[in-house]
PDB file of C-alpha atoms and ligand atoms in Angstrom:
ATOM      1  CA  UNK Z   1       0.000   0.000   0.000  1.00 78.00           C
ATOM      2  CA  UNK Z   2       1.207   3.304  -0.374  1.00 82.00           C
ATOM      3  CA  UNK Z   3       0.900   5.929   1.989  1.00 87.00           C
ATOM      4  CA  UNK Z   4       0.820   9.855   1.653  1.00 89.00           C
ATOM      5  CA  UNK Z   5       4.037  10.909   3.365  1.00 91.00           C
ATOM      6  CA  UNK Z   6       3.475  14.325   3.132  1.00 93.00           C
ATOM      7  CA  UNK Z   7       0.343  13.676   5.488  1.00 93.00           C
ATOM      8  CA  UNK Z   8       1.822  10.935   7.764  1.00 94.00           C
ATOM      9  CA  UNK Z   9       5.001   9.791   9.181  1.00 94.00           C
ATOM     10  CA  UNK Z  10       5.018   5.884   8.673  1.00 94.00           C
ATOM     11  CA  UNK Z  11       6.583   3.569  11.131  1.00 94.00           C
ATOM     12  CA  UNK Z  12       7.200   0.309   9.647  1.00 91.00           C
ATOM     13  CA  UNK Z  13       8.977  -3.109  11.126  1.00 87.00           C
ATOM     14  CA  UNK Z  14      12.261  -1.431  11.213  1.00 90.00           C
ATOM     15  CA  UNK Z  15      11.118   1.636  13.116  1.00 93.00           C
ATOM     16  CA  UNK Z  16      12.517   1.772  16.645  1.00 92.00           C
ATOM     17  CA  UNK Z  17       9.510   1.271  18.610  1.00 90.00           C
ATOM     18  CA  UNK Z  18       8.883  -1.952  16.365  1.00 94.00           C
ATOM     19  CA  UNK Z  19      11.896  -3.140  16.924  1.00 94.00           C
ATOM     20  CA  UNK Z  20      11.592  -2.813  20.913  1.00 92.00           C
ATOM     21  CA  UNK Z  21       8.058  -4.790  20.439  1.00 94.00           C
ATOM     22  CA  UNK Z  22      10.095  -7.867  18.283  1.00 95.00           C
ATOM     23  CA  UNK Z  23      12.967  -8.027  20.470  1.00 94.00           C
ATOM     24  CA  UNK Z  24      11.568  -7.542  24.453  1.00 92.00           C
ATOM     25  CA  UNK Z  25      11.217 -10.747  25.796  1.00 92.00           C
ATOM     26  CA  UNK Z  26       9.000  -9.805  28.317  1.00 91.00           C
ATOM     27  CA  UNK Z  27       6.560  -8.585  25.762  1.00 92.00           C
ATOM     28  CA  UNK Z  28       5.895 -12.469  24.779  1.00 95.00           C
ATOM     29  CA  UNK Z  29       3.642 -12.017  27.816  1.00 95.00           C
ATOM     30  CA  UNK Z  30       1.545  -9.376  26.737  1.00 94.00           C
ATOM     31  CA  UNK Z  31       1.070 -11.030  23.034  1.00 96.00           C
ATOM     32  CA  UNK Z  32       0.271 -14.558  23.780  1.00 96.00           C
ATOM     33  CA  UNK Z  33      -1.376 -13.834  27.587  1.00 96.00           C
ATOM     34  CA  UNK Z  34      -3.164 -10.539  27.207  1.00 96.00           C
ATOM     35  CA  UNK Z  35      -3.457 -10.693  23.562  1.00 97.00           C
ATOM     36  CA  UNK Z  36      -1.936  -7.176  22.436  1.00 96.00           C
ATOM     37  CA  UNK Z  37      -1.008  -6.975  19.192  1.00 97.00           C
ATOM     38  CA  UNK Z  38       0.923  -4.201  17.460  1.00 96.00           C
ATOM     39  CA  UNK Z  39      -0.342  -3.617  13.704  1.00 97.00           C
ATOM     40  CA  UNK Z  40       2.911  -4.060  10.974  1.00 97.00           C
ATOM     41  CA  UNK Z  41       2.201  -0.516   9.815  1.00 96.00           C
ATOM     42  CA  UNK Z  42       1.272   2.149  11.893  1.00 96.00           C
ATOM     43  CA  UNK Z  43       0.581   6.076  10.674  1.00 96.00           C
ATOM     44  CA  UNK Z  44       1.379   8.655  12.808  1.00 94.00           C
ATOM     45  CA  UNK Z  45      -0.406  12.371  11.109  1.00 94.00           C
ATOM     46  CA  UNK Z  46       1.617  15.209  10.821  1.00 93.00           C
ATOM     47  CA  UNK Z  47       0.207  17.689  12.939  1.00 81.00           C
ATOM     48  CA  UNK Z  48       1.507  19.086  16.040  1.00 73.00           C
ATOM     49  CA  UNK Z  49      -1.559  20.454  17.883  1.00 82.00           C
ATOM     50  CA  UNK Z  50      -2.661  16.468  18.171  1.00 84.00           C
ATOM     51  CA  UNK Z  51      -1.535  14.189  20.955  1.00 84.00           C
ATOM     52  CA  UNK Z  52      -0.055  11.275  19.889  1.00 86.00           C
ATOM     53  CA  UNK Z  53      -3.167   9.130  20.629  1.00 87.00           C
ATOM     54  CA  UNK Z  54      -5.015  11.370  18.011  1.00 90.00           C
ATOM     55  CA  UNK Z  55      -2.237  11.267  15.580  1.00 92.00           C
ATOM     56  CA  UNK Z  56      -2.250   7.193  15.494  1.00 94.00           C
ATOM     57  CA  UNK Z  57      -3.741   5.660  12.405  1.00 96.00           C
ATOM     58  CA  UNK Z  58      -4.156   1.815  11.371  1.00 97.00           C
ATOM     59  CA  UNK Z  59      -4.447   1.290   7.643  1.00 97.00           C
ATOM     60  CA  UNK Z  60      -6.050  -2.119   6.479  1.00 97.00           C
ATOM     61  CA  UNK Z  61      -4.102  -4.127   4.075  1.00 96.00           C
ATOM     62  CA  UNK Z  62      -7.050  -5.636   2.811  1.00 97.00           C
ATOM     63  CA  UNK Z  63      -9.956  -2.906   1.685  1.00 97.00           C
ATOM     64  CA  UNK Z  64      -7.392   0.210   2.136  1.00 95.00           C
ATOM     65  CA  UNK Z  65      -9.244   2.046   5.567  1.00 96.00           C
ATOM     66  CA  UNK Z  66      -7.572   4.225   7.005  1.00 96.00           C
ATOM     67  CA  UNK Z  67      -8.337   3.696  11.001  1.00 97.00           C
ATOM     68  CA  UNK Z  68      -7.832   5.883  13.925  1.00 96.00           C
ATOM     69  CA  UNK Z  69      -5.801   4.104  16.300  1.00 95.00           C
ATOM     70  CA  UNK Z  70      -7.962   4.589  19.348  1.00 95.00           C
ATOM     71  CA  UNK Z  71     -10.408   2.163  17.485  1.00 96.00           C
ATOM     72  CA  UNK Z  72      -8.652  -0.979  19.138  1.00 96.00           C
ATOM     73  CA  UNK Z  73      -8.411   1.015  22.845  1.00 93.00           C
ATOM     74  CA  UNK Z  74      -9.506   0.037  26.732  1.00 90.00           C
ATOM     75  CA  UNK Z  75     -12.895   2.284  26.466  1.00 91.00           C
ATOM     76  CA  UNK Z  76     -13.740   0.162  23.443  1.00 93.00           C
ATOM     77  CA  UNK Z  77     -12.841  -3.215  25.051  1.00 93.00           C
ATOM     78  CA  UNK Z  78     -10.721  -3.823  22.285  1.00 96.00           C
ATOM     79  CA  UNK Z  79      -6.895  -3.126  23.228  1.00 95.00           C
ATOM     80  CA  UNK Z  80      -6.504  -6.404  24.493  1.00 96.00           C
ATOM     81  CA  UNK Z  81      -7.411 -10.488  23.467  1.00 96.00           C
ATOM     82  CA  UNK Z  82      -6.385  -9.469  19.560  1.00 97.00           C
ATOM     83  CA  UNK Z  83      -4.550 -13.089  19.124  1.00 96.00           C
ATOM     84  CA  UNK Z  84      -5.231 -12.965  15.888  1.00 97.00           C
ATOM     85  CA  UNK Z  85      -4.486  -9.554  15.056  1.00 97.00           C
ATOM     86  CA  UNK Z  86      -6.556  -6.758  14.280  1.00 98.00           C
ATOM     87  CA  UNK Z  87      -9.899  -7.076  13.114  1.00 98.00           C
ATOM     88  CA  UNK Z  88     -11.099  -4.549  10.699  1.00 98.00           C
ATOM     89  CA  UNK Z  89     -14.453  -3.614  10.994  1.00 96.00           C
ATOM     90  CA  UNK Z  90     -15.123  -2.105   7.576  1.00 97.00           C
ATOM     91  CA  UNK Z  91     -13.981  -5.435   5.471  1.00 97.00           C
ATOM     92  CA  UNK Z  92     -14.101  -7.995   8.089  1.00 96.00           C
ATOM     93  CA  UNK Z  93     -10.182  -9.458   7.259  1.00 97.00           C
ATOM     94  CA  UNK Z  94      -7.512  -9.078   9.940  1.00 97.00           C
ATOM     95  CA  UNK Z  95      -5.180  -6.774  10.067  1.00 97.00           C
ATOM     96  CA  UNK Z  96      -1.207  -7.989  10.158  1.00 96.00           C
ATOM     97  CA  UNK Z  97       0.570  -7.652  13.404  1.00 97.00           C
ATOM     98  CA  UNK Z  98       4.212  -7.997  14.571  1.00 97.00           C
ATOM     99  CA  UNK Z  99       5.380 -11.430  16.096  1.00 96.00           C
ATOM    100  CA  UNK Z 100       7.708 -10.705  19.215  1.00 96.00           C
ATOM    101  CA  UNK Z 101      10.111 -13.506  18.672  1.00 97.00           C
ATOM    102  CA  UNK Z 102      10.096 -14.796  22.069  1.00 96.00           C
ATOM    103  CA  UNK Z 103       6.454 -15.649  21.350  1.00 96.00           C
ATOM    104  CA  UNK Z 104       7.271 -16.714  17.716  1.00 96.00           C
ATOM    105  CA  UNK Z 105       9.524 -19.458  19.570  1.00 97.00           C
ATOM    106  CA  UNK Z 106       7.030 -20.500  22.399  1.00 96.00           C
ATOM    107  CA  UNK Z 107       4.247 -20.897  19.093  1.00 96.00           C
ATOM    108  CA  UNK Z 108       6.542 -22.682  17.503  1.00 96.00           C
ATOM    109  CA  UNK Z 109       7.905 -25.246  20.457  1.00 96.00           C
ATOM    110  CA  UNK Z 110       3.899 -25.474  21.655  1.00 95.00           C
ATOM    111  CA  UNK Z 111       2.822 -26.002  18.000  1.00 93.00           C
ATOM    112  CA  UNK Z 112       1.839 -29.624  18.240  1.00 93.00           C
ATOM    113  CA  UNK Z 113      -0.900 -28.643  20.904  1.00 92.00           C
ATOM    114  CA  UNK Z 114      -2.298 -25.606  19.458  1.00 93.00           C
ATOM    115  CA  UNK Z 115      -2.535 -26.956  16.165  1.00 93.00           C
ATOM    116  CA  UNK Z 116      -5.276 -28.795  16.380  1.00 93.00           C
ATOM    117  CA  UNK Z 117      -7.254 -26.282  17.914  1.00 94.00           C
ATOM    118  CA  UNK Z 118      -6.380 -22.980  16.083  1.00 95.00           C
ATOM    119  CA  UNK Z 119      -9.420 -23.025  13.384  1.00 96.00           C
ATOM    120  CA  UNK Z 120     -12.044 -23.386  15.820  1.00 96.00           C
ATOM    121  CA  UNK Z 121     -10.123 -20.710  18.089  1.00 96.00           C
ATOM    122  CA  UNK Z 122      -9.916 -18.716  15.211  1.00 96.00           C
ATOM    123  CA  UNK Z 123     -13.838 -18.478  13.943  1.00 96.00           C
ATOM    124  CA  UNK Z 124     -14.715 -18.643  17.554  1.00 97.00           C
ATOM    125  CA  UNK Z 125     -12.660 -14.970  18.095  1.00 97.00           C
ATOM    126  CA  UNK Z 126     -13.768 -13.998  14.568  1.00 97.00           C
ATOM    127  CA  UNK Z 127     -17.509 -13.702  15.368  1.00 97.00           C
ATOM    128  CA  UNK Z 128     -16.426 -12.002  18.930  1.00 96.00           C
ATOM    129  CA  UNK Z 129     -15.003  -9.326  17.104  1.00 97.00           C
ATOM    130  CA  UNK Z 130     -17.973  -8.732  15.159  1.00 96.00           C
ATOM    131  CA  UNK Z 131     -20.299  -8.503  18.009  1.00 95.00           C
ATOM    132  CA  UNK Z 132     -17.595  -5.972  19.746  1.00 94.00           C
ATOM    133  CA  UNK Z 133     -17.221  -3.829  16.788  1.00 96.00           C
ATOM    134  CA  UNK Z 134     -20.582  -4.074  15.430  1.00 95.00           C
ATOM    135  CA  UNK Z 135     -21.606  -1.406  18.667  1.00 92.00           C
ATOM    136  CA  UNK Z 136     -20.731   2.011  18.426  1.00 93.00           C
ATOM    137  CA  UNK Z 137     -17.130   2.870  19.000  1.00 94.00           C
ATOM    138  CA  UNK Z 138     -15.940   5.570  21.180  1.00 94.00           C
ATOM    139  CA  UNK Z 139     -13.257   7.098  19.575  1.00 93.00           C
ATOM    140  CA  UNK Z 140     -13.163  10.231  21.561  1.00 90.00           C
ATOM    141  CA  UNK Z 141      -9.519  10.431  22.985  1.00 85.00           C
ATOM    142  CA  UNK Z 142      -9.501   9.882  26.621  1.00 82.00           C
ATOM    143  CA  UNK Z 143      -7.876  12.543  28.805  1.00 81.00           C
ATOM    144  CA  UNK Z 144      -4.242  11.811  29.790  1.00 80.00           C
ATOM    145  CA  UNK Z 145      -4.464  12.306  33.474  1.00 85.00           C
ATOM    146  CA  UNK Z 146      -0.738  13.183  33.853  1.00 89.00           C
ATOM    147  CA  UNK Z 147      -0.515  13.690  37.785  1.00 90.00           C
ATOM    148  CA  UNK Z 148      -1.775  10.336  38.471  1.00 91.00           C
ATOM    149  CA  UNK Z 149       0.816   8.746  35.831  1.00 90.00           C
ATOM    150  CA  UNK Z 150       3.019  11.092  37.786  1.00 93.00           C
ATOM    151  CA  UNK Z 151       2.252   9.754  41.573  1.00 94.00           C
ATOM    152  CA  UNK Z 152       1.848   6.054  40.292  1.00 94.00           C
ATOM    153  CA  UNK Z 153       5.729   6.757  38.808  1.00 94.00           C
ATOM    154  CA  UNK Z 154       6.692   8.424  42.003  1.00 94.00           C
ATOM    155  CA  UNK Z 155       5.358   5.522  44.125  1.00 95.00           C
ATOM    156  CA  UNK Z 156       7.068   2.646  41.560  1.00 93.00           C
ATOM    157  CA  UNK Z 157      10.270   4.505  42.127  1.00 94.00           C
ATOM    158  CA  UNK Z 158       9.623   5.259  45.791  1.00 95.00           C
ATOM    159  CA  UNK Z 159       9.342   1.506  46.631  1.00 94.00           C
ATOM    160  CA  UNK Z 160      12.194   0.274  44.410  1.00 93.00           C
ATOM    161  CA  UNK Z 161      14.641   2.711  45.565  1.00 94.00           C
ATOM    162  CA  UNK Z 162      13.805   2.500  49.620  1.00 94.00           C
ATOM    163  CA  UNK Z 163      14.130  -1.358  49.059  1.00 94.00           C
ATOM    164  CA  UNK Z 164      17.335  -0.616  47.223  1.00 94.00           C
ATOM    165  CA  UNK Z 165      18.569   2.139  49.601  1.00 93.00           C
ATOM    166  CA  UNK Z 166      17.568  -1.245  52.632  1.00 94.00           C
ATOM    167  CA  UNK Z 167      19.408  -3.560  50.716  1.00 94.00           C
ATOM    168  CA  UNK Z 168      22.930  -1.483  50.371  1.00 94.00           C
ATOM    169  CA  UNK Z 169      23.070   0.062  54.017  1.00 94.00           C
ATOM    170  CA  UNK Z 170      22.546  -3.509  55.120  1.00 93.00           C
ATOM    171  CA  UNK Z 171      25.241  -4.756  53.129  1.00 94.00           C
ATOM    172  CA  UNK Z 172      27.743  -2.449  53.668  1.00 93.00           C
ATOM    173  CA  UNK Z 173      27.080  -1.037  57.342  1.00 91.00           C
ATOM    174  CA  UNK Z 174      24.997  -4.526  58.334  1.00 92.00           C
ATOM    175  CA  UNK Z 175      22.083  -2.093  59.658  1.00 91.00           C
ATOM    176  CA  UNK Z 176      18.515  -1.267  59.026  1.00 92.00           C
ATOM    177  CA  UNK Z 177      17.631   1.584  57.368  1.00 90.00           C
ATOM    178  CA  UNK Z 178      16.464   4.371  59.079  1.00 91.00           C
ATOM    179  CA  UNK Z 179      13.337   5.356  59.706  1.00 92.00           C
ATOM    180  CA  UNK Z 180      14.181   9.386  58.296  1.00 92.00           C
ATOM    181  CA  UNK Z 181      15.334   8.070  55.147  1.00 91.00           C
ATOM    182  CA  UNK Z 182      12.397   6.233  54.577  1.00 93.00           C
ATOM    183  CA  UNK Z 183      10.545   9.199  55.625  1.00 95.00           C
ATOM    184  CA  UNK Z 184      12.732  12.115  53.590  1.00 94.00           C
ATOM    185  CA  UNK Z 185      11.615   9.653  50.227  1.00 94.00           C
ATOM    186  CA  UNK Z 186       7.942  10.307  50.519  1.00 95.00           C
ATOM    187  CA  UNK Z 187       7.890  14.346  49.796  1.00 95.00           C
ATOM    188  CA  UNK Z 188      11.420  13.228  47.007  1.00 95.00           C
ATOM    189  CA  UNK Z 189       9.534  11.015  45.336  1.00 95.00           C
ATOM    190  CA  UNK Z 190       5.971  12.988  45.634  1.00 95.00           C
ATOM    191  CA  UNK Z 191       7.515  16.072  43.713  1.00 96.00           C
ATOM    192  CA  UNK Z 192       9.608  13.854  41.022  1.00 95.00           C
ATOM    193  CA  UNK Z 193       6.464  12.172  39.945  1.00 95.00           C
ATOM    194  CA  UNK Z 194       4.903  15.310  39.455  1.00 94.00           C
ATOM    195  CA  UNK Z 195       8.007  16.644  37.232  1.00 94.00           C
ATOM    196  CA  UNK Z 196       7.699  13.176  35.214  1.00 92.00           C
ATOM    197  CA  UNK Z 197       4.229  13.458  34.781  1.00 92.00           C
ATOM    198  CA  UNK Z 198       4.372  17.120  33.773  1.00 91.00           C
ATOM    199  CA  UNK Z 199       7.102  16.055  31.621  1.00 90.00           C
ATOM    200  CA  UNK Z 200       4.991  12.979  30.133  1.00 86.00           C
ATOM    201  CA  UNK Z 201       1.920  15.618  29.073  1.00 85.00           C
ATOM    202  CA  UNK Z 202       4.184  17.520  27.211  1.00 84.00           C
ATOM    203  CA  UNK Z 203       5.874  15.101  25.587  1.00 79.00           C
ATOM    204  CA  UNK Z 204       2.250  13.490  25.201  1.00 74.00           C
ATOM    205  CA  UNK Z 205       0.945  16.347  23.218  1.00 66.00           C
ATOM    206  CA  UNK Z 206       0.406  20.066  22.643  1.00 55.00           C
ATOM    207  CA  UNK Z 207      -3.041  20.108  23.700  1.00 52.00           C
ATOM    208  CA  UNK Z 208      -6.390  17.558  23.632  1.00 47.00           C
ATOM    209  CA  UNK Z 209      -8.659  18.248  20.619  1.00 46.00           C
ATOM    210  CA  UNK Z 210     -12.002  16.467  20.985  1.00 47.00           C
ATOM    211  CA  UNK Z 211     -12.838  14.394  17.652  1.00 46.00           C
ATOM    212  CA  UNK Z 212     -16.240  13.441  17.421  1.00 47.00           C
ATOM    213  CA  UNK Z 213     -17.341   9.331  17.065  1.00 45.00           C
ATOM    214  CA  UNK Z 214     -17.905   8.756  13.149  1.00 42.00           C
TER     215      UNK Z 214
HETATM  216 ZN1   ZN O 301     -10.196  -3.822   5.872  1.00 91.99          ZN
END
């Protein structure tokens, strides 16, 4: 397919963020457990007053549609269980996703059981998909809430590094740590989540523009 550059940027297999997706191991989890798939091609629009999540397109192989991103999304109940890829709503084929190759070798070492069972699987998620997408679709961007990514950052790193800080003063001086520097990590911690978060909206986007469901 061919894509208007001059109107989108498009990442393809060899883009970083692709690359990440093929190569984390970990991610094996989120593909074969939780069923999150990561279309082949992805268009990202060319226009700076958009977040990101605005700016995401998903072009169908198949019947050429152009769709926004936020189609496959949490609020639509549709981010996750894509096993088979994603399913496009306008032609009813599936759209080609990337296979992290941790879960490309765990398909292929587990392919004598699943074998036998993928067809029915298959039509089985098939006609799920078209009761999901045959209801309306919200496809209004939901808010980025950046101070509670923020404070859920600030508490990750607020645990790890107290356990870490516990770990090395017992180690080296073969004491506990004290209570004051658990205590002095709470307001740290409290105003660097903010920063990130702050940090994170920008980064995010200029500013939210309401689209309207089509
Ligand atoms: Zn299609």
């Amino acid at each position: 397919m061919n894509y208007d550059r001059t109107k989108f940027k498009v990442y393809s297999s060899k883009h970083p963020f692709m690359l990440h997706w093929i190569t984390n191991p970990g991610l094996a989890f989120n593909e074969l457990v939780l069923g999150q798939r990561i279309p082949k091609v992805i268009l990202i629009e060319r226009n700076s007053t958009k977040s990101l999540a605005e700016k995401t397109f998903i072009p169908c192989p198949h019947c050429g549609t152009v769709h926004p991103g936020i189609k496959w999304s949490k609020q639509n109940n549709t981010a996750l269980r894509n096993w088979f890829g994603l399913y496009c709503d306008n032609c009813g084929n599936i759209i080609p996703c990337l296979t992290n190759l941790t879960s490309y070798i765990l398909l292929g070492l587990t392919f004598p059981i699943w074998y036998w069972f993928k067809d029915k699987w298959k039509s089985k998620w098939l006609e799920n998909q078209k009761v999901k997408f045959s209801k309306p679709l919200n496809l209004e961007v939901p808010e980025f809430k950046w101070w509670l990514f923020g404070l859920l950052w600030g508490l990750f790193m607020y645990v790890f590094m107290t356990a870490f800080m516990a770990l090395v003063i017992q180690l080296i001086d073969g004491e506990w740590i004290s209570q004051r520097i658990i205590l002095i990590g709470i307001p740290v911690w409290t105003v660097a989540g903010f920063a990130v978060g702050l940090m994170a909206k920008i980064l995010n986007g200029k500013k939210q523009v309401k689209t309207v469901a089509q």
